[in-house]
JSON list of C-alpha atoms in Angstrom, two decimals:
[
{"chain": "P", "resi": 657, "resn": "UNK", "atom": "CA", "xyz": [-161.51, -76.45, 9.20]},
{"chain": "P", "resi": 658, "resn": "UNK", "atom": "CA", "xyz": [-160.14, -76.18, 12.63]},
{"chain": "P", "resi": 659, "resn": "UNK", "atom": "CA", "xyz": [-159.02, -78.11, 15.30]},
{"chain": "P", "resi": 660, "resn": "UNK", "atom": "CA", "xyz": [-159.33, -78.36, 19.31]},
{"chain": "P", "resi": 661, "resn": "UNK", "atom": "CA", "xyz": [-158.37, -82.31, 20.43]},
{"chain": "P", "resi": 662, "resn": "UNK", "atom": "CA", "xyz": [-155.40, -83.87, 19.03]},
{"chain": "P", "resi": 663, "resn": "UNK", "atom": "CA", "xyz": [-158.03, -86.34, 18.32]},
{"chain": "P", "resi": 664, "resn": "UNK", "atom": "CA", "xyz": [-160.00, -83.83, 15.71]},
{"chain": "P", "resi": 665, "resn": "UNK", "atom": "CA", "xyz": [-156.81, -84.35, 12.84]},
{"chain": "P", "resi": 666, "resn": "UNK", "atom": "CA", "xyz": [-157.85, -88.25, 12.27]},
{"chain": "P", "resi": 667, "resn": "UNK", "atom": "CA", "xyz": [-161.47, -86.99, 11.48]},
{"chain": "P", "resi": 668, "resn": "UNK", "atom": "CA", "xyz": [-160.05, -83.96, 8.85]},
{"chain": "P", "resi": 669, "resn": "UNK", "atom": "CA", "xyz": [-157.25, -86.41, 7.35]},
{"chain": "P", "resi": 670, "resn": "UNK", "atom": "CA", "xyz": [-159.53, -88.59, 6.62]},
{"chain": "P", "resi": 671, "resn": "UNK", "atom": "CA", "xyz": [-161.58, -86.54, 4.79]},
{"chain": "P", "resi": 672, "resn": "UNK", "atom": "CA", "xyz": [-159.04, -84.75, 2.92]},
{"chain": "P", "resi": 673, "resn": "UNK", "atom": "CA", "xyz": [-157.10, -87.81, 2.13]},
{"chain": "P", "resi": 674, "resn": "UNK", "atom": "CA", "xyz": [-160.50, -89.06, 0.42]},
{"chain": "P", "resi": 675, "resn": "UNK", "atom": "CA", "xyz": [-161.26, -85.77, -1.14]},
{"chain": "P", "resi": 676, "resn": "UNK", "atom": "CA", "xyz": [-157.58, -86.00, -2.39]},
{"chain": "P", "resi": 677, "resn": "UNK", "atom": "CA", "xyz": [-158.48, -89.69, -4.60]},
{"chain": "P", "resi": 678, "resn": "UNK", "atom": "CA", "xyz": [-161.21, -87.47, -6.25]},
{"chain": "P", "resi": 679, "resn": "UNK", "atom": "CA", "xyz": [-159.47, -84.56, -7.76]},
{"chain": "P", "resi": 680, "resn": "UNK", "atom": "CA", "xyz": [-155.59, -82.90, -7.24]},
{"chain": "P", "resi": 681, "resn": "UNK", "atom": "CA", "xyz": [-156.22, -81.04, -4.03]},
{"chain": "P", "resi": 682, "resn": "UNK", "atom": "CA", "xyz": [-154.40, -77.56, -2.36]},
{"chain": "P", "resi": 683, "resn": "UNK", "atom": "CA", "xyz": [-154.34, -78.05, 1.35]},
{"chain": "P", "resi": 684, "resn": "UNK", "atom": "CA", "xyz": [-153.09, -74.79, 3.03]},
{"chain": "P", "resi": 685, "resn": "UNK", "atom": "CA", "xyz": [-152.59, -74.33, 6.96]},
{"chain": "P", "resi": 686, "resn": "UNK", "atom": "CA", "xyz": [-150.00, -75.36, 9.64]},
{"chain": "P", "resi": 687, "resn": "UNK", "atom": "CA", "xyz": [-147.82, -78.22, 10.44]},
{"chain": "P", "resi": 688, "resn": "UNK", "atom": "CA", "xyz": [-150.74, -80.25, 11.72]},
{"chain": "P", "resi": 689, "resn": "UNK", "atom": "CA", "xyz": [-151.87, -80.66, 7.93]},
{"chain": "P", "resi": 690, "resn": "UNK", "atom": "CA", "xyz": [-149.22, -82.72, 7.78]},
{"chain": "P", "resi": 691, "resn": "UNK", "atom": "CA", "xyz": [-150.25, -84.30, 10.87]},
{"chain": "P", "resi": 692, "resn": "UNK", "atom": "CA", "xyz": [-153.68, -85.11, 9.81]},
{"chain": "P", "resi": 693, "resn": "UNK", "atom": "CA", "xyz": [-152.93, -86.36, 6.57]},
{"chain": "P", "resi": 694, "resn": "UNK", "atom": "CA", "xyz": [-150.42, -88.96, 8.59]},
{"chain": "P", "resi": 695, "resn": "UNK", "atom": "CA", "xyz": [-152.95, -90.36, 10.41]},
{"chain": "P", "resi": 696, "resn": "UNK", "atom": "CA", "xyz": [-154.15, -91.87, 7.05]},
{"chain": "P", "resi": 697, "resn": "UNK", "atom": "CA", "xyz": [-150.25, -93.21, 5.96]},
{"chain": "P", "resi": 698, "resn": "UNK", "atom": "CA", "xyz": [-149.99, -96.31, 8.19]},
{"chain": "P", "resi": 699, "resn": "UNK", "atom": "CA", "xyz": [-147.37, -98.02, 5.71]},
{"chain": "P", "resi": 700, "resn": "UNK", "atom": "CA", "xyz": [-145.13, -94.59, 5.27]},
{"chain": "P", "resi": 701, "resn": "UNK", "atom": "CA", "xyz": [-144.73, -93.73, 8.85]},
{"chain": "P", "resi": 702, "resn": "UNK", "atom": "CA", "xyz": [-144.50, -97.68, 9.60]},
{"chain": "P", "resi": 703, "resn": "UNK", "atom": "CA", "xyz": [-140.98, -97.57, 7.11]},
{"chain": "P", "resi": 704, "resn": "UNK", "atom": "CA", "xyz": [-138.15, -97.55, 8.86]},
{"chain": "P", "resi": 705, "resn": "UNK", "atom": "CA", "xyz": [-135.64, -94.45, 8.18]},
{"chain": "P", "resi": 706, "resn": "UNK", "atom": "CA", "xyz": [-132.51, -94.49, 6.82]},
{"chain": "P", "resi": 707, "resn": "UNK", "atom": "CA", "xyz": [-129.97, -92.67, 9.09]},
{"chain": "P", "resi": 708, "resn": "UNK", "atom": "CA", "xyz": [-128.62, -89.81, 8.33]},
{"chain": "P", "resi": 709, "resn": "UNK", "atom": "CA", "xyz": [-125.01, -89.24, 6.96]},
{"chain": "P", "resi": 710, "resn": "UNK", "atom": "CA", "xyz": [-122.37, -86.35, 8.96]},
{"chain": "P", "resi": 711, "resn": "UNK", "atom": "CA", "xyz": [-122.31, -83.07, 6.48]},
{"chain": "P", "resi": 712, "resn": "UNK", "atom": "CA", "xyz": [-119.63, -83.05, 3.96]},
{"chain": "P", "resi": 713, "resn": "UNK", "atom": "CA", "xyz": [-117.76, -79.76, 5.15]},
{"chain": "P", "resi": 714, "resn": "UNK", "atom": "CA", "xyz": [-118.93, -77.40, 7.54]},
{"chain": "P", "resi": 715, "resn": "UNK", "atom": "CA", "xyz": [-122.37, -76.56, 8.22]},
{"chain": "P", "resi": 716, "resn": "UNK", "atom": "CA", "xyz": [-124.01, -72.92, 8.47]},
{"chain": "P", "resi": 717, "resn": "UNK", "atom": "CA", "xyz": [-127.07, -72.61, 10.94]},
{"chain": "P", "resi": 718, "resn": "UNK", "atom": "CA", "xyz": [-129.08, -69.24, 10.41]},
{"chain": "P", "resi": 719, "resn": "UNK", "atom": "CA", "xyz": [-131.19, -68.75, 13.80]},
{"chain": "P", "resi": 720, "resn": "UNK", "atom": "CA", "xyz": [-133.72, -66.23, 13.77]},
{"chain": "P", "resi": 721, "resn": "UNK", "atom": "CA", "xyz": [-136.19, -67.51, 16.35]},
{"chain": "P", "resi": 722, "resn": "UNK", "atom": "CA", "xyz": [-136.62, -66.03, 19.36]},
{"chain": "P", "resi": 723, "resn": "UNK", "atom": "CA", "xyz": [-138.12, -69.23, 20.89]},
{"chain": "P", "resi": 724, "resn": "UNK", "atom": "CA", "xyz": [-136.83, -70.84, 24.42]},
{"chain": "P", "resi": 725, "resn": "UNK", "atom": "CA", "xyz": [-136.67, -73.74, 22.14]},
{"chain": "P", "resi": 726, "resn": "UNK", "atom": "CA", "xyz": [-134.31, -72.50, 20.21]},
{"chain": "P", "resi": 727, "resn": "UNK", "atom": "CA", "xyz": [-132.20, -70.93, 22.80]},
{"chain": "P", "resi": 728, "resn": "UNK", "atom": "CA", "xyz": [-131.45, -74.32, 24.06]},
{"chain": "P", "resi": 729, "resn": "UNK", "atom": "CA", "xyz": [-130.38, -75.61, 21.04]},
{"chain": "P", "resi": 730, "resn": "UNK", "atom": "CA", "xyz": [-128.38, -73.08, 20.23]},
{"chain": "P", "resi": 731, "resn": "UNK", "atom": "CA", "xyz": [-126.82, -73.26, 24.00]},
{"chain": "P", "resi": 732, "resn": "UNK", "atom": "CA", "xyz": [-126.09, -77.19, 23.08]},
{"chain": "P", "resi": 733, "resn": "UNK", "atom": "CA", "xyz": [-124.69, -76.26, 19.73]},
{"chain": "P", "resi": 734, "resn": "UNK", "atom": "CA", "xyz": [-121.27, -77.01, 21.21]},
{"chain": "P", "resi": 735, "resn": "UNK", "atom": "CA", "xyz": [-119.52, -77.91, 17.58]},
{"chain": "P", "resi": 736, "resn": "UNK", "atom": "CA", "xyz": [-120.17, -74.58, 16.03]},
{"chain": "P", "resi": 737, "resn": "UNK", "atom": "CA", "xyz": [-118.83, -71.55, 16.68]},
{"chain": "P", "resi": 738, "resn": "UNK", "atom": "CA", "xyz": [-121.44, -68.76, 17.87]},
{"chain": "P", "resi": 739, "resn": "UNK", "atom": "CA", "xyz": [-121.25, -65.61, 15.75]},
{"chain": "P", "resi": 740, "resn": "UNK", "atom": "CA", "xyz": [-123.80, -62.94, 16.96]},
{"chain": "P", "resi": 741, "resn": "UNK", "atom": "CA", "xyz": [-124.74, -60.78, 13.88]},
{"chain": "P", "resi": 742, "resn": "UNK", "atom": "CA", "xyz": [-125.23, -56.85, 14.17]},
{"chain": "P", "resi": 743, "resn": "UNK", "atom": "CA", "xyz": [-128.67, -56.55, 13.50]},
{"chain": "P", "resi": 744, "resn": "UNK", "atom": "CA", "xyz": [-128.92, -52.67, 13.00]},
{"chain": "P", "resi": 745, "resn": "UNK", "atom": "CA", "xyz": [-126.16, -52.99, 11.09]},
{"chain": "P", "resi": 746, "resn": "UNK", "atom": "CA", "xyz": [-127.60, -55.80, 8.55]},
{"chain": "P", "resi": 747, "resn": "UNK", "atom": "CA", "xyz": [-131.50, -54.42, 8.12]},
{"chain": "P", "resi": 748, "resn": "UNK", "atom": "CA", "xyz": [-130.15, -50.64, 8.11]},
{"chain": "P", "resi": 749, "resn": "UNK", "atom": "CA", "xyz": [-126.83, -50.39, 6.51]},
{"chain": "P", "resi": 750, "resn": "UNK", "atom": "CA", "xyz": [-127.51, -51.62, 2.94]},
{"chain": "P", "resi": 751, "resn": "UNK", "atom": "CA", "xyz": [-125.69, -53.79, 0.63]},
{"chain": "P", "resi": 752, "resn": "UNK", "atom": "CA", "xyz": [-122.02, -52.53, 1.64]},
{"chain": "P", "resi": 753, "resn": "UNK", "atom": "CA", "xyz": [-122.83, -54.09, 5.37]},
{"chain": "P", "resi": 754, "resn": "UNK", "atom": "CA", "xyz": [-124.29, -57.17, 4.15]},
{"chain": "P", "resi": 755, "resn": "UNK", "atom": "CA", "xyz": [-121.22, -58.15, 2.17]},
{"chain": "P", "resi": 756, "resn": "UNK", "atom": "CA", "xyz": [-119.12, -57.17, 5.09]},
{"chain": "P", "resi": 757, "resn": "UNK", "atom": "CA", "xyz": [-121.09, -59.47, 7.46]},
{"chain": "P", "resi": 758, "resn": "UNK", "atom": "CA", "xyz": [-121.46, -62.06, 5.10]},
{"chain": "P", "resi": 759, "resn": "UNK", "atom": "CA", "xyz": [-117.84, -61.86, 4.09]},
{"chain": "P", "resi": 760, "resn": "UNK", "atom": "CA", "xyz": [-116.95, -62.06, 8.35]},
{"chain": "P", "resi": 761, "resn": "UNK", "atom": "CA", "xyz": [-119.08, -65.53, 8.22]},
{"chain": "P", "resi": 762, "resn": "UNK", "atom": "CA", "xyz": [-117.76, -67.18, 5.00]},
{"chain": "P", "resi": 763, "resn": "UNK", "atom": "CA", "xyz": [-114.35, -66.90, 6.30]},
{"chain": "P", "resi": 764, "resn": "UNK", "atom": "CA", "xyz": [-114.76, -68.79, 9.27]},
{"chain": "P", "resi": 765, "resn": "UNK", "atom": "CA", "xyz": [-116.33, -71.33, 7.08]},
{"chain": "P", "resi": 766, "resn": "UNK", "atom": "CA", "xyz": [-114.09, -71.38, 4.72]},
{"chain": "P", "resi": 767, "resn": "UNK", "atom": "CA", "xyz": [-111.54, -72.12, 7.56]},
{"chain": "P", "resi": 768, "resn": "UNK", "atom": "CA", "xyz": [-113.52, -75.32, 8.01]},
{"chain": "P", "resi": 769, "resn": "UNK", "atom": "CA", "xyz": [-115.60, -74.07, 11.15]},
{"chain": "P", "resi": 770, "resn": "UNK", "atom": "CA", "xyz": [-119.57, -74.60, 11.51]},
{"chain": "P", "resi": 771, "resn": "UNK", "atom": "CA", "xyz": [-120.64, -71.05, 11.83]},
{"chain": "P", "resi": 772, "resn": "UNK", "atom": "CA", "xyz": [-124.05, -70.47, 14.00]},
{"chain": "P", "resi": 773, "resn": "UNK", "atom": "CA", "xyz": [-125.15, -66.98, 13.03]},
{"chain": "P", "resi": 774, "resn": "UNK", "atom": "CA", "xyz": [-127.05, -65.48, 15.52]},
{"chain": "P", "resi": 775, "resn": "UNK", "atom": "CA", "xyz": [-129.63, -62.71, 14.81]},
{"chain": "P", "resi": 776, "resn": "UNK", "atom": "CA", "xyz": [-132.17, -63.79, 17.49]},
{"chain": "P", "resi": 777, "resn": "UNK", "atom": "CA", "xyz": [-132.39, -61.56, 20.87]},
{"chain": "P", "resi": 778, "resn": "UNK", "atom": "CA", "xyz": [-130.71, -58.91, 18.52]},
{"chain": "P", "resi": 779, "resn": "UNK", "atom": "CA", "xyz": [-132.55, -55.33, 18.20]},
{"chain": "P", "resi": 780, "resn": "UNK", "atom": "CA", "xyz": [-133.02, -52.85, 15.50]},
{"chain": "P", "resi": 781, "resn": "UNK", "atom": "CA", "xyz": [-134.23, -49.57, 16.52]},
{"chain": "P", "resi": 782, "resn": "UNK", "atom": "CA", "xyz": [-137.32, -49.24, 14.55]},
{"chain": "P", "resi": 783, "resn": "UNK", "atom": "CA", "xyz": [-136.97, -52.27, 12.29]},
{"chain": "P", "resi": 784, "resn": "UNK", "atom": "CA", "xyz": [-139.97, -54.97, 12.58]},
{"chain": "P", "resi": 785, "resn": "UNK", "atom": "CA", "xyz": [-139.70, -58.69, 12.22]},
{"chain": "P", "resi": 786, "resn": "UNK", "atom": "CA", "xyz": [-140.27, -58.88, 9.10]},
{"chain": "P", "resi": 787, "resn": "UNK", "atom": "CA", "xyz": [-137.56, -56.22, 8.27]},
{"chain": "P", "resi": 788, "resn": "UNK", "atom": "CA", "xyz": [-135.14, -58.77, 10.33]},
{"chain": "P", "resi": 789, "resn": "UNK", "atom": "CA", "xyz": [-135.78, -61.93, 8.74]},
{"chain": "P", "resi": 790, "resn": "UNK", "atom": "CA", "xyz": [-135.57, -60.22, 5.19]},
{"chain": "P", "resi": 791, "resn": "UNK", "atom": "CA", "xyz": [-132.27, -59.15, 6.00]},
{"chain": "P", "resi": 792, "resn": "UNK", "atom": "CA", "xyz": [-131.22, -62.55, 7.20]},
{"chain": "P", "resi": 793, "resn": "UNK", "atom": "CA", "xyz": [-132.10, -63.59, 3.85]},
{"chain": "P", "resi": 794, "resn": "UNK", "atom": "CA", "xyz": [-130.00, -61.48, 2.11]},
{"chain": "P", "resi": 795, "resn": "UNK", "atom": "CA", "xyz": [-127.12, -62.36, 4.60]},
{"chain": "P", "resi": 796, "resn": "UNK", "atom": "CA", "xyz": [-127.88, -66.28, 3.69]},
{"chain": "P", "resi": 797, "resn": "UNK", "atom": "CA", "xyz": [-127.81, -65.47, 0.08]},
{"chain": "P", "resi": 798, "resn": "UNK", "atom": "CA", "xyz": [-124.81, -63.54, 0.83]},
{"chain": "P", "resi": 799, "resn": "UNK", "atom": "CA", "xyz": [-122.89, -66.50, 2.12]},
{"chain": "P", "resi": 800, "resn": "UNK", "atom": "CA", "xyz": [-123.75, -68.93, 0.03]},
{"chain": "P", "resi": 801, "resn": "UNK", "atom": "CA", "xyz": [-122.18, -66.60, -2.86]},
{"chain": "P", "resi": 802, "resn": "UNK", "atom": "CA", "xyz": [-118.62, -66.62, -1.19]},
{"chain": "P", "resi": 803, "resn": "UNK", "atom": "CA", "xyz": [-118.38, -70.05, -0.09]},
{"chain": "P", "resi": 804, "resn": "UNK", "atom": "CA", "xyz": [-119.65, -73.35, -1.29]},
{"chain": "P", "resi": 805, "resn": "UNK", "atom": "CA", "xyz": [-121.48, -75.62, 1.06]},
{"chain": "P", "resi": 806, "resn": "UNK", "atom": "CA", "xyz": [-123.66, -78.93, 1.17]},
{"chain": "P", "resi": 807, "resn": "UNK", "atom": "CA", "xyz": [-125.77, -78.41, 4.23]},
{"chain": "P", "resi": 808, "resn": "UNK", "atom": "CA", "xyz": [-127.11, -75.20, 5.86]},
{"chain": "P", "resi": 809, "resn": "UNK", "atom": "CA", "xyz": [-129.73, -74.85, 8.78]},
{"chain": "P", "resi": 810, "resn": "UNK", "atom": "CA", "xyz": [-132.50, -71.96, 9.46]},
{"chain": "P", "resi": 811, "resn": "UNK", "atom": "CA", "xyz": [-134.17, -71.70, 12.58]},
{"chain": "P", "resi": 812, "resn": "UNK", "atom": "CA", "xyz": [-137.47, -69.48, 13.02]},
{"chain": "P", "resi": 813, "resn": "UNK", "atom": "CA", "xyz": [-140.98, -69.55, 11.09]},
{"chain": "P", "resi": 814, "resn": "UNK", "atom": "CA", "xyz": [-140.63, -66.12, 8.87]},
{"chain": "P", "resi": 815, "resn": "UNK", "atom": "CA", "xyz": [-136.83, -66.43, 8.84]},
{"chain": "P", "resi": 816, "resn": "UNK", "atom": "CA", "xyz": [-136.65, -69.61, 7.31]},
{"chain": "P", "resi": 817, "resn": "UNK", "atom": "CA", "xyz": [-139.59, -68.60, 4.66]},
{"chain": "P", "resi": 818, "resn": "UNK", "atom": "CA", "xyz": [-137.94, -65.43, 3.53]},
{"chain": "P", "resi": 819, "resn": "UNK", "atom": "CA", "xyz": [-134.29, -67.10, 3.52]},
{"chain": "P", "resi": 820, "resn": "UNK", "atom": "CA", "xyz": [-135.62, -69.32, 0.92]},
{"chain": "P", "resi": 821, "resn": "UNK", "atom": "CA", "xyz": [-137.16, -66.57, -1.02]},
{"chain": "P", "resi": 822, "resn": "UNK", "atom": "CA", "xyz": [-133.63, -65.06, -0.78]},
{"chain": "P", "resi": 823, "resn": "UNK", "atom": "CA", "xyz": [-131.73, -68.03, -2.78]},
{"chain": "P", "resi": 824, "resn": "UNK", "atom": "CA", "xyz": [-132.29, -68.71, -6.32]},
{"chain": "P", "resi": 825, "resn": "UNK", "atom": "CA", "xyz": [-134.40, -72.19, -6.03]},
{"chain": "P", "resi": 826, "resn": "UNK", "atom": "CA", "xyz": [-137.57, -73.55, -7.78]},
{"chain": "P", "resi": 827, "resn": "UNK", "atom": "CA", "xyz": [-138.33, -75.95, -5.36]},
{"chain": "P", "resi": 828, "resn": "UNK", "atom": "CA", "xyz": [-137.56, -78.19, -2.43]},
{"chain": "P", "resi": 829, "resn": "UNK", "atom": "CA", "xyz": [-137.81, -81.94, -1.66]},
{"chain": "P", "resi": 830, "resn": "UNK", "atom": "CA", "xyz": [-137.96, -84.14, 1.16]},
{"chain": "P", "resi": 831, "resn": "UNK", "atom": "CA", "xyz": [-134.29, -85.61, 1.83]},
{"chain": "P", "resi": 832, "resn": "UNK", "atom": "CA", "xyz": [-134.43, -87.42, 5.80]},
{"chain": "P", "resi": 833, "resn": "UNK", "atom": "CA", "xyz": [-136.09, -86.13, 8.76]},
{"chain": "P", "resi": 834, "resn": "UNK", "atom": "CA", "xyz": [-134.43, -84.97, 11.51]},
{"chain": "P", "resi": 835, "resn": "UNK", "atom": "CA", "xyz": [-136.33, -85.04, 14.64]},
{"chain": "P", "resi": 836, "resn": "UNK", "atom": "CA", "xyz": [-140.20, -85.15, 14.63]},
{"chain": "P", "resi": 837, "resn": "UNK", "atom": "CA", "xyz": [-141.52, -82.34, 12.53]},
{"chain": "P", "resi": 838, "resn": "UNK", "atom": "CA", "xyz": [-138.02, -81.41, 11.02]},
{"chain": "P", "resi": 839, "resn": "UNK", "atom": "CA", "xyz": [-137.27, -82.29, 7.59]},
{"chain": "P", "resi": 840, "resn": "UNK", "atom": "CA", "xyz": [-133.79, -81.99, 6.20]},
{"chain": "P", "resi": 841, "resn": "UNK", "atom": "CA", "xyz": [-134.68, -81.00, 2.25]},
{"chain": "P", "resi": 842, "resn": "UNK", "atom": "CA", "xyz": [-133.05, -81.08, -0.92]},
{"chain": "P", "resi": 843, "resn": "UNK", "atom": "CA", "xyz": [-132.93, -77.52, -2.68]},
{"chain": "P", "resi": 844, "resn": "UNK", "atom": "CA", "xyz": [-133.24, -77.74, -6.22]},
{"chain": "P", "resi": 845, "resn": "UNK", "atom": "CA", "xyz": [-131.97, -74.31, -8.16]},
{"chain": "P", "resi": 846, "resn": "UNK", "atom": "CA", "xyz": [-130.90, -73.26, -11.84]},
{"chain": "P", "resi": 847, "resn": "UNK", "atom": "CA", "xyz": [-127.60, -72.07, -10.15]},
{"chain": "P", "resi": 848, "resn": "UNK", "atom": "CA", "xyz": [-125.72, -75.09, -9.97]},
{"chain": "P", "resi": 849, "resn": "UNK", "atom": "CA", "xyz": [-123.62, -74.03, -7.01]},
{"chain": "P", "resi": 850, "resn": "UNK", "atom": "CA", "xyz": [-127.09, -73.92, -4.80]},
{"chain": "P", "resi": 851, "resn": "UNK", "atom": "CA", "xyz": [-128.46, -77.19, -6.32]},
{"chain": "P", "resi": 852, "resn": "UNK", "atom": "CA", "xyz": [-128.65, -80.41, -4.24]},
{"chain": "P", "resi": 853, "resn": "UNK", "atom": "CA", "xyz": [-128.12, -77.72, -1.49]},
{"chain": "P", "resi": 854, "resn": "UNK", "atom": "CA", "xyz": [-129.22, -79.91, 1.58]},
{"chain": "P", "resi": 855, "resn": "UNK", "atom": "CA", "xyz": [-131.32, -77.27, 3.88]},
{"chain": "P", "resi": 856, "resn": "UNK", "atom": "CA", "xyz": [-132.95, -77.56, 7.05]},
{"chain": "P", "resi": 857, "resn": "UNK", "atom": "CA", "xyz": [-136.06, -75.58, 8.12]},
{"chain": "P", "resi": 858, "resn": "UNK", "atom": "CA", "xyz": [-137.64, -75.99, 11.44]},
{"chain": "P", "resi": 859, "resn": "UNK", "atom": "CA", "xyz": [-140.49, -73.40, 12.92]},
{"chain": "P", "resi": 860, "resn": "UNK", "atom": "CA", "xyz": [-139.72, -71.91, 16.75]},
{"chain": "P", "resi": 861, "resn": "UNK", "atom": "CA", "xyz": [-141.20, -74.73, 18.91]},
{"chain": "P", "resi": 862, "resn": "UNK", "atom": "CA", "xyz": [-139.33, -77.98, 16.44]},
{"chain": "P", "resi": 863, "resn": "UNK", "atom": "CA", "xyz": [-136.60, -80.44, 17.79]},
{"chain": "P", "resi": 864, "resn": "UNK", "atom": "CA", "xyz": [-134.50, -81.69, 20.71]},
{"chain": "P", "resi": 865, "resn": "UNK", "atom": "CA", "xyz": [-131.86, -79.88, 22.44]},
{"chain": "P", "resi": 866, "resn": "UNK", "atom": "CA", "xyz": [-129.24, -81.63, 20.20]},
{"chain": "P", "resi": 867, "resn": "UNK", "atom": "CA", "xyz": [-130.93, -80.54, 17.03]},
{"chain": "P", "resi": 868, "resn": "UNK", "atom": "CA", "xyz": [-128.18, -78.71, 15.13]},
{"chain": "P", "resi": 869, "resn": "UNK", "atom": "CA", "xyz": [-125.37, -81.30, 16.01]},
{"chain": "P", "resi": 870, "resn": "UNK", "atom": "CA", "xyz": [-127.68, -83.70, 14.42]},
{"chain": "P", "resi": 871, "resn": "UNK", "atom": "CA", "xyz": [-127.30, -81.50, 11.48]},
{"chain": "P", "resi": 872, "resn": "UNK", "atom": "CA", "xyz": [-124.17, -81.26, 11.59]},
{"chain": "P", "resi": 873, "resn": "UNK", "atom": "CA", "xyz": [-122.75, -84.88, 12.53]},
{"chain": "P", "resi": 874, "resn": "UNK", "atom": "CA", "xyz": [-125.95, -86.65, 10.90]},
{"chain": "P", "resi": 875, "resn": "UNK", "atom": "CA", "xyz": [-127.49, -90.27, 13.17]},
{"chain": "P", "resi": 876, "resn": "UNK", "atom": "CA", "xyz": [-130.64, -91.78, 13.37]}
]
């Protein structure tokens, strides 16, 4: 099925909601999935939300997209400190350079500083997309090795799928939302240092300016 009014998704939800009372029911596509299948939850989008609590310790933000979007929120991210990561570096240098960058990050939070790794706007001569967000995975899983934390934040579409690929989890659930379309999950992992793991994962276009000081200092 596809789409071209905004008013098209009340028309598929509620077919899919009624196809879902039949039998258990795989519904693959985009974001507006989620959006059509709303349009049939009157009571759950009526509840009201409870508000969301500031991180325990510092937060690390992984942003990978190279969306104007995200360029403004990482402008506004005034609470974290900016670390641009070597992207030639990361994707071609192997394991050695990955611990070395990872290592450079999980000081700084260690020290108690919100780190906002920065791979975005970076280059690698002859390394795709693909190559890049893989190796942002690797630097995530990296991080989280050296330095406990309770709430991390990825920014960008394929970054944010192959980070989670990168970590050691079985799953994810719903936790709060934080802006429409932006769901702050729970990660839930064998490895009990990842469990619980609060994560964020929002696509290029998601969220208001002030989106990762919301993660960072919780509200509404």
């Amino acid at each position: 099925m596809d789409a071209s009014r905004l008013e098209d998704l009340q028309a598929v939800g509620q077919l899919v909601w009624r196809r879902a009372h039949q039998a258990r029911l795989l519904a693959v596509g985009p974001s507006s999935v989620v959006q059509a299948l709303a349009t049939q939850w009157p009571s759950a989008a009526a509840a009201p939300a409870a508000p969301l609590a500031a991180a325990e310790g510092p937060v690390f933000v992984l942003a990978g997209s190279l969306s104007p979007v995200t360029a403004r929120q990482v402008r506004a991210a005034t609470s974290y400190e900016p670390m641009p990561i070597d992207v030639a570096a990361l994707v071609q240098g192997g394991e050695e350079a990955t611990h070395a960058l990872s290592a450079r990050l999980a000081a700084t939070l260690r020290a108690g500083r919100s780190v906002l790794a920065l791979t975005a706007g970076s280059a690698a001569q002859g390394a795709s997309p693909h190559q890049v967000a893989e190796a942002g995975g690797r630097l995530l899983a990296g991080v989280l090795a050296q330095v406990p934390l309770r709430r991390i934040g990825i920014a960008g579409g394929d970054t944010s799928s192959l980070a989670v690929q990168a970590l050691a989890a079985w799953g994810l659930s719903y936790r709060a939302s934080l802006a429409p379309g932006v769901a702050l999950c729970r990660l839930h992992s064998d490895k009990a240092a990842l469990d619980g793991l609060e994560i964020m994962l929002k696509g290029w276009q998601m969220g208001p300016e002030d989106l990762f000081e919301r993660l960072l200092h919780g509200g509404a």
